[in-house]
Coordinates of C-alpha atoms in Angstrom, one line a residue:
X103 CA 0.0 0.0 0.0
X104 CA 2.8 2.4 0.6
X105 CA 4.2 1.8 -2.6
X106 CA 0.8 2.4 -4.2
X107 CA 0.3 5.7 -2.5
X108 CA 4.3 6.7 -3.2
X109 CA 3.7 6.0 -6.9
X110 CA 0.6 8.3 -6.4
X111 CA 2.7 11.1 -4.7
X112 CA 5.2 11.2 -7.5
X113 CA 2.6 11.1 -10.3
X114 CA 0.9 14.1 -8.9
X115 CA 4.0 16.2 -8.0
X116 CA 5.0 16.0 -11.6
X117 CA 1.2 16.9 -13.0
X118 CA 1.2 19.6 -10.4
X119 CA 4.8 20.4 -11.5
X120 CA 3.8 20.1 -15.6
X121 CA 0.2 22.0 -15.0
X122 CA 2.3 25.4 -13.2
X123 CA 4.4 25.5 -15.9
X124 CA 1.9 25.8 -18.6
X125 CA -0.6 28.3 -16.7
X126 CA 0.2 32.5 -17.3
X127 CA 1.6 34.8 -14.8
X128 CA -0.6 37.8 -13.8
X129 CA 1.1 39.7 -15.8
X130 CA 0.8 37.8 -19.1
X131 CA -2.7 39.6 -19.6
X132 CA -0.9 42.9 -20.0
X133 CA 1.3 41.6 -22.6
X134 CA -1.2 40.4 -24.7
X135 CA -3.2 43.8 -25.0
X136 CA 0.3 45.3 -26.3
X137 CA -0.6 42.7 -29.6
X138 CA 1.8 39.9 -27.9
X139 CA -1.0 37.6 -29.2
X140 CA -0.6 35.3 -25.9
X141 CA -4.6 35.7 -25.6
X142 CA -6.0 33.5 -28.7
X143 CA -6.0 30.1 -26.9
X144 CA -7.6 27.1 -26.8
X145 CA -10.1 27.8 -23.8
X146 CA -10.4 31.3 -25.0
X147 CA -8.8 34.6 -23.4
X148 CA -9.7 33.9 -19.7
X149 CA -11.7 30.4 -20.2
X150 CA -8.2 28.4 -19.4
X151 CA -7.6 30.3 -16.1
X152 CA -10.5 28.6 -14.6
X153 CA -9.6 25.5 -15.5
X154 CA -6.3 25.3 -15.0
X155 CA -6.5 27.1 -11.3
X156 CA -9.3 23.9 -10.3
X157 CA -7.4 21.5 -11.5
X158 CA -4.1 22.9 -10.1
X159 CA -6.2 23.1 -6.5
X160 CA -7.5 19.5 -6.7
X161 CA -3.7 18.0 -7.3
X162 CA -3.1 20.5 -4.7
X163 CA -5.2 18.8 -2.3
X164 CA -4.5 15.1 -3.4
X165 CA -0.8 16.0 -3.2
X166 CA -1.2 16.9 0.6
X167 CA -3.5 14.2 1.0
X168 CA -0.7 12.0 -0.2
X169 CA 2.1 13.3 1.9
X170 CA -0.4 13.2 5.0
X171 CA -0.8 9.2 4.4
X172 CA 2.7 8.6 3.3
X173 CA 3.9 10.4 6.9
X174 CA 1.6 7.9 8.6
X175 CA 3.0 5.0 7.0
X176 CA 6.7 6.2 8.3
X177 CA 5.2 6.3 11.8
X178 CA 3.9 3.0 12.0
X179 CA 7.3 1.8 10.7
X180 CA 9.0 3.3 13.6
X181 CA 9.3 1.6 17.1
X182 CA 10.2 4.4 18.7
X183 CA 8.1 8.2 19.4
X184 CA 10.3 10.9 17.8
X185 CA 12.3 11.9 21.4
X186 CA 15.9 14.5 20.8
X187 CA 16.6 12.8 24.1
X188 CA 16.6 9.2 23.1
X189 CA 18.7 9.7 20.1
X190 CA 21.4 11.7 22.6
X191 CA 21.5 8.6 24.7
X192 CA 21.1 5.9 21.9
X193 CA 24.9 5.0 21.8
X194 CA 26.7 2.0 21.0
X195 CA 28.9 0.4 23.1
X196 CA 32.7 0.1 21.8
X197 CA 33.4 -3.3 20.9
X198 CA 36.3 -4.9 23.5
X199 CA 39.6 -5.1 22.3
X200 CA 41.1 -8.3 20.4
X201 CA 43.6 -10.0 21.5
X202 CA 45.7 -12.1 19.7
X203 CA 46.1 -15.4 20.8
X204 CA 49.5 -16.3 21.2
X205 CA 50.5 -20.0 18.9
X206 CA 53.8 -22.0 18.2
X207 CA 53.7 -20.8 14.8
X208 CA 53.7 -17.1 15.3
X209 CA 56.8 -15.9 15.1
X210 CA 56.8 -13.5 18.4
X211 CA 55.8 -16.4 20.5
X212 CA 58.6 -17.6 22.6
X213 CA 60.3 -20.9 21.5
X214 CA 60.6 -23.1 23.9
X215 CA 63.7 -25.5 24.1
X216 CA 63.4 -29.5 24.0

């Protein structure tokens, strides 16, 4: 399910991403009185504002939704509450020091005579 709703997430952050992009800034609408010719569009002079500003709010929203659900899912994966004072105190313990086991066949062992 978290993948489901990840591959969700991603999907709507590039729409969202892809749909700003194409919408006019405020001041496009001057531009095109100036004969910039930016008004003649397929949704008419102001018809693809509407749109584009409902659709934009309802990724909005599904894209919030989304990150909501997909901090949830994090939560329940954790064992522990978020604490600053359990992470300061979560320390591991240094491991003990080896020691080498002294053989015959090293050659700093001490021979011993027959």
């Amino acid at each position: 399910m978290q993948n489901f709703v990840l591959v969700i997430h991603i999907l709507l952050a590039v729409m969202m991403i892809v749909l700003i992009l194409v919408q006019h800034g405020k001041g496009a609408d001057a531009g095109a009185t100036f004969g910039g010719g930016g008004a003649a569009t397929v949704f008419g002079a102001s018809g693809s504002a509407n749109f584009l500003t409902r659709v934009t709010a309802i990724l909005t929203a599904l894209f919030f939704i989304t990150s909501i659900s997909l901090a949830m899912f994090a939560k329940k994966q954790s064992n522990d509450p978020f604490n600053l004072n359990s992470i300061a105190t979560q320390t591991t313990a240094p491991a003990a020091p080896v020691t080498p086991k002294s053989s015959e066949t090293s050659p700093t062992a001490p021979k011993t005579s027959e």
